[in-house]
Amino acid sequence: MSIEAIAAEIERELRAQGNPRVGLGQKADREKHIPDPPGPRIKLEYLGARVPVVRSTTKAALRAHPVTERGELVALAERLWDAGVYDLRLAAIDALRVHIELLEAGDLETLERFVREAQTWALLDTLSISVLGPLVERYPQLVATLDRWAEDEDFWVRRQAMLSLLPALRRGGGDFERFAGYADTMLEEREFFIRKVIGWVLREVSKKRPDLVVEWLAPRTGRASGVTFREAVKYLPAEEKARLTAAFREGRPA
């Protein structure tokens, strides 16, 4: 079956299982409090298919019509992504996740386009954790691209530089020093989604390496936003959490 036919099959199934009322709720949730992007805002259609339905539909289509070549996989993802439908963009990411082993370092160019066009956390979180993170781990040279992203004018792109490091960091490995550098540069940004992701990554790191988080956060308690700080200290030992909280409330380093 052709790539076009596989994509069309996925779209038919998701349209059949979608719920317009759910779609309206998804649109409101996924586009809430999102500032205008540097370029034109992309208006997406929402079919209202729930995430488990998108995943099972994509998985079934790939099982019935195996995609074994890298070029086919990327073409399928691009066809689904370019349809301008939120549910199909999620299916595109899931197809890449299912066959992550087929992707190569050069495919980061396509993934960067997806990052710049996504304009919602609901797509970007999944893209980073399921696809970008594993790809960067497999091809360490790609951190040079993350370094560039960390300085991009688009806050979504800057955010993804940090979030793409999360999968390895949450397992107790990864490049904390690189994340820490990005986070320090962005710590005083006013954008909520930047503040939130810094805290999110620190929170996950603290589950296995709390000392790293305490050491990084202590001299910065006077600079961190409430969103960042609350996430970062959530799982820290009580004594350290109390010490850092006192300093945060007084607007000083701990």
Coordinates of C-alpha atoms in Angstrom, one line a residue:
M1 CA 0.0 0.0 0.0
S2 CA 1.3 3.5 -0.8
I3 CA 2.2 6.0 1.8
E4 CA -0.7 8.2 0.6
A5 CA -3.1 5.3 1.1
I6 CA -1.9 4.5 4.6
A7 CA -2.3 8.1 5.6
A8 CA -5.7 8.2 4.1
E9 CA -6.7 5.1 6.0
I10 CA -5.5 6.6 9.3
E11 CA -7.4 9.8 8.6
R12 CA -10.6 8.0 7.7
E13 CA -10.5 6.0 10.9
L14 CA -9.8 9.0 13.1
R15 CA -12.5 11.0 11.5
A16 CA -14.9 8.1 12.1
Q17 CA -13.9 7.9 15.7
G18 CA -13.6 11.6 16.4
N19 CA -16.1 13.6 18.5
P20 CA -16.7 17.2 17.5
R21 CA -17.5 18.2 21.1
V22 CA -14.3 16.6 22.4
G23 CA -12.5 18.4 19.6
L24 CA -13.8 21.8 20.7
G25 CA -12.5 21.0 24.2
Q26 CA -9.1 19.9 23.0
K27 CA -8.7 23.0 20.9
A28 CA -9.5 25.2 23.9
D29 CA -7.1 23.3 26.1
R30 CA -4.2 23.0 23.7
E31 CA -4.4 26.5 22.5
K32 CA -5.1 28.2 25.8
H33 CA -2.7 31.0 26.9
I34 CA -0.5 30.4 23.9
P35 CA 1.1 33.7 22.7
D36 CA 1.4 34.6 19.0
P37 CA 4.3 32.8 17.2
P38 CA 7.1 34.7 15.4
G39 CA 5.4 33.7 12.1
P40 CA 1.8 33.2 11.0
R41 CA -0.4 31.1 13.4
I42 CA -1.3 27.7 11.9
K43 CA -5.0 27.0 12.3
L44 CA -5.5 23.3 13.0
E45 CA -8.7 21.2 12.7
Y46 CA -9.5 19.1 15.8
L47 CA -11.3 15.8 15.1
G48 CA -11.8 15.0 18.7
A49 CA -10.1 11.6 18.7
R50 CA -8.7 10.8 22.1
V51 CA -5.0 10.0 22.4
P52 CA -5.4 6.2 23.0
V53 CA -7.5 6.1 19.8
V54 CA -4.9 7.9 17.8
R55 CA -2.2 5.6 19.1
S56 CA -4.2 2.4 18.5
T57 CA -5.3 3.5 15.0
T58 CA -1.7 4.4 14.0
K59 CA -0.3 1.2 15.4
A60 CA -3.0 -0.9 13.6
A61 CA -2.3 0.8 10.3
L62 CA 1.4 0.2 10.6
R63 CA 0.9 -3.4 11.6
A64 CA -1.4 -4.0 8.6
H65 CA 0.8 -2.1 6.2
P66 CA 4.5 -2.4 7.5
V67 CA 6.7 0.6 6.9
T68 CA 10.3 -0.7 6.8
E69 CA 12.3 2.0 5.1
R70 CA 13.3 5.3 6.6
G71 CA 12.2 7.3 3.6
E72 CA 8.7 5.8 3.8
L73 CA 8.4 6.6 7.5
V74 CA 9.4 10.2 7.1
A75 CA 7.2 10.6 4.1
L76 CA 4.2 9.2 6.0
A77 CA 4.9 11.5 9.0
E78 CA 5.1 14.5 6.7
R79 CA 1.9 13.6 4.9
L80 CA 0.0 13.2 8.2
W81 CA 1.6 16.4 9.6
D82 CA 0.9 18.6 6.6
A83 CA -2.8 17.7 6.6
G84 CA -3.4 20.5 9.1
V85 CA -5.3 18.3 11.5
Y86 CA -4.2 18.1 15.2
D87 CA -5.1 14.4 15.5
L88 CA -3.1 13.6 12.3
R89 CA -0.1 15.5 13.6
L90 CA -0.3 13.4 16.8
A91 CA -0.5 10.3 14.5
A92 CA 2.6 11.5 12.7
I93 CA 4.6 11.7 15.9
D94 CA 3.3 8.3 17.0
A95 CA 4.4 6.7 13.7
L96 CA 7.9 8.1 14.3
R97 CA 7.8 6.8 17.8
V98 CA 6.8 3.3 16.7
H99 CA 9.7 3.1 14.2
I100 CA 12.2 5.4 16.0
E101 CA 14.9 2.9 15.0
L102 CA 14.6 3.9 11.3
L103 CA 15.4 7.5 11.9
E104 CA 18.8 9.0 11.2
A105 CA 20.6 12.1 12.3
G106 CA 19.7 13.9 9.1
D107 CA 16.0 13.6 10.0
L108 CA 16.4 16.2 12.6
E109 CA 15.8 18.8 9.8
T110 CA 12.3 17.5 9.3
L111 CA 11.7 17.3 13.1
E112 CA 12.8 20.9 13.5
R113 CA 10.1 21.9 11.0
F114 CA 7.6 20.1 13.1
V115 CA 8.8 21.9 16.2
R116 CA 8.5 25.3 14.5
E117 CA 5.0 24.5 13.2
A118 CA 3.5 22.7 16.2
Q119 CA 2.7 25.8 18.3
T120 CA 1.2 23.7 21.2
W121 CA 2.7 21.9 24.1
A122 CA 0.4 18.9 23.5
L123 CA 2.3 18.0 20.3
L124 CA 5.7 19.3 21.4
D125 CA 5.8 17.3 24.7
T126 CA 5.2 14.0 22.9
L127 CA 7.6 14.9 20.0
S128 CA 10.4 15.7 22.4
I129 CA 10.0 12.8 24.8
S130 CA 9.2 10.1 22.3
V131 CA 11.2 11.1 19.2
L132 CA 13.7 14.0 19.7
G133 CA 15.1 12.7 23.0
P134 CA 15.9 9.2 21.8
L135 CA 17.3 10.5 18.5
V136 CA 19.7 12.9 20.3
E137 CA 20.8 10.1 22.6
R138 CA 21.6 7.9 19.6
Y139 CA 23.4 10.6 17.7
P140 CA 25.2 12.8 20.3
Q141 CA 26.5 15.2 17.6
L142 CA 22.9 16.5 17.5
V143 CA 23.4 18.4 20.7
A144 CA 25.0 21.1 18.5
T145 CA 21.5 21.6 17.0
L146 CA 20.1 21.8 20.6
D147 CA 22.6 24.5 21.4
R148 CA 21.4 26.5 18.4
W149 CA 17.8 25.9 19.4
A150 CA 18.5 27.2 22.9
E151 CA 19.2 30.7 21.4
D152 CA 16.3 30.7 18.9
E153 CA 13.9 33.6 18.8
D154 CA 10.9 31.2 19.0
F155 CA 10.3 30.3 22.7
W156 CA 8.9 26.9 21.6
V157 CA 12.2 26.0 19.9
R158 CA 14.2 27.2 23.0
R159 CA 11.9 25.1 25.2
Q160 CA 12.5 22.0 23.0
A161 CA 16.2 22.3 23.5
M162 CA 15.7 21.6 27.2
L163 CA 12.9 19.1 26.9
S164 CA 14.8 17.0 24.4
L165 CA 17.3 16.2 27.2
L166 CA 14.6 15.0 29.6
P167 CA 14.3 11.3 28.6
A168 CA 17.9 10.6 29.5
L169 CA 17.9 12.8 32.5
R170 CA 14.9 11.2 34.1
R171 CA 16.6 7.8 33.9
G172 CA 19.4 9.1 36.0
G173 CA 21.8 9.8 33.1
G174 CA 22.0 12.4 30.4
D175 CA 23.7 15.8 30.1
F176 CA 22.6 17.8 33.2
E177 CA 25.4 20.3 32.6
R178 CA 24.0 21.2 29.2
F179 CA 20.5 21.4 30.5
A180 CA 21.7 23.6 33.4
G181 CA 23.4 26.0 31.0
Y182 CA 20.2 26.3 28.9
A183 CA 18.1 26.7 32.1
D184 CA 20.3 29.4 33.6
T185 CA 20.1 31.5 30.4
M186 CA 16.3 31.2 30.3
L187 CA 15.6 31.3 34.0
E188 CA 14.3 34.8 34.1
E189 CA 12.2 34.6 31.0
R190 CA 8.6 35.6 31.5
E191 CA 7.1 33.0 29.2
F192 CA 5.1 30.5 31.2
F193 CA 6.0 27.5 29.1
I194 CA 9.7 28.1 29.5
R195 CA 9.4 28.5 33.3
K196 CA 7.3 25.4 33.5
V197 CA 9.7 23.2 31.6
I198 CA 12.7 24.2 33.6
G199 CA 10.8 23.2 36.7
W200 CA 9.6 20.0 35.1
V201 CA 13.0 18.8 34.2
L202 CA 14.5 19.7 37.6
R203 CA 11.6 17.9 39.3
E204 CA 12.3 14.7 37.3
V205 CA 16.0 14.9 37.9
S206 CA 15.4 15.3 41.6
K207 CA 13.7 11.9 41.8
K208 CA 17.1 10.2 41.3
R209 CA 19.7 12.9 41.9
P210 CA 18.3 15.4 44.4
D211 CA 21.7 16.8 45.2
L212 CA 22.2 18.0 41.6
V213 CA 19.0 20.0 41.8
V214 CA 19.7 21.5 45.2
E215 CA 23.2 22.5 44.1
W216 CA 21.9 24.1 41.0
L217 CA 18.9 25.8 42.5
A218 CA 20.4 27.1 45.7
P219 CA 22.3 30.1 44.2
R220 CA 19.3 30.8 41.9
T221 CA 16.3 30.9 44.3
G222 CA 16.2 34.7 44.0
R223 CA 15.9 34.5 40.3
A224 CA 13.5 31.5 39.8
S225 CA 9.8 32.1 39.1
G226 CA 7.2 30.6 41.3
V227 CA 6.2 28.1 38.6
T228 CA 9.8 26.9 38.2
F229 CA 10.5 26.8 41.9
R230 CA 7.4 24.9 42.9
E231 CA 8.1 22.2 40.4
A232 CA 11.8 21.9 41.2
V233 CA 11.4 21.4 44.9
K234 CA 8.4 19.1 44.8
Y235 CA 10.3 15.9 45.6
L236 CA 13.3 17.2 47.4
P237 CA 14.1 16.1 50.9
A238 CA 12.1 18.1 53.5
E239 CA 15.1 19.8 55.1
E240 CA 16.5 21.0 51.8
K241 CA 13.0 22.0 50.5
A242 CA 12.5 24.1 53.6
R243 CA 15.9 25.8 53.3
L244 CA 15.4 26.6 49.6
T245 CA 11.8 27.8 50.2
A246 CA 12.9 30.2 52.9
A247 CA 15.4 31.8 50.6
F248 CA 12.9 31.9 47.7
R249 CA 10.4 33.7 49.8
E250 CA 13.0 36.3 50.7
G251 CA 14.2 36.7 47.1
R252 CA 17.8 35.7 47.9
P253 CA 20.2 32.8 47.2
A254 CA 19.9 29.9 49.6

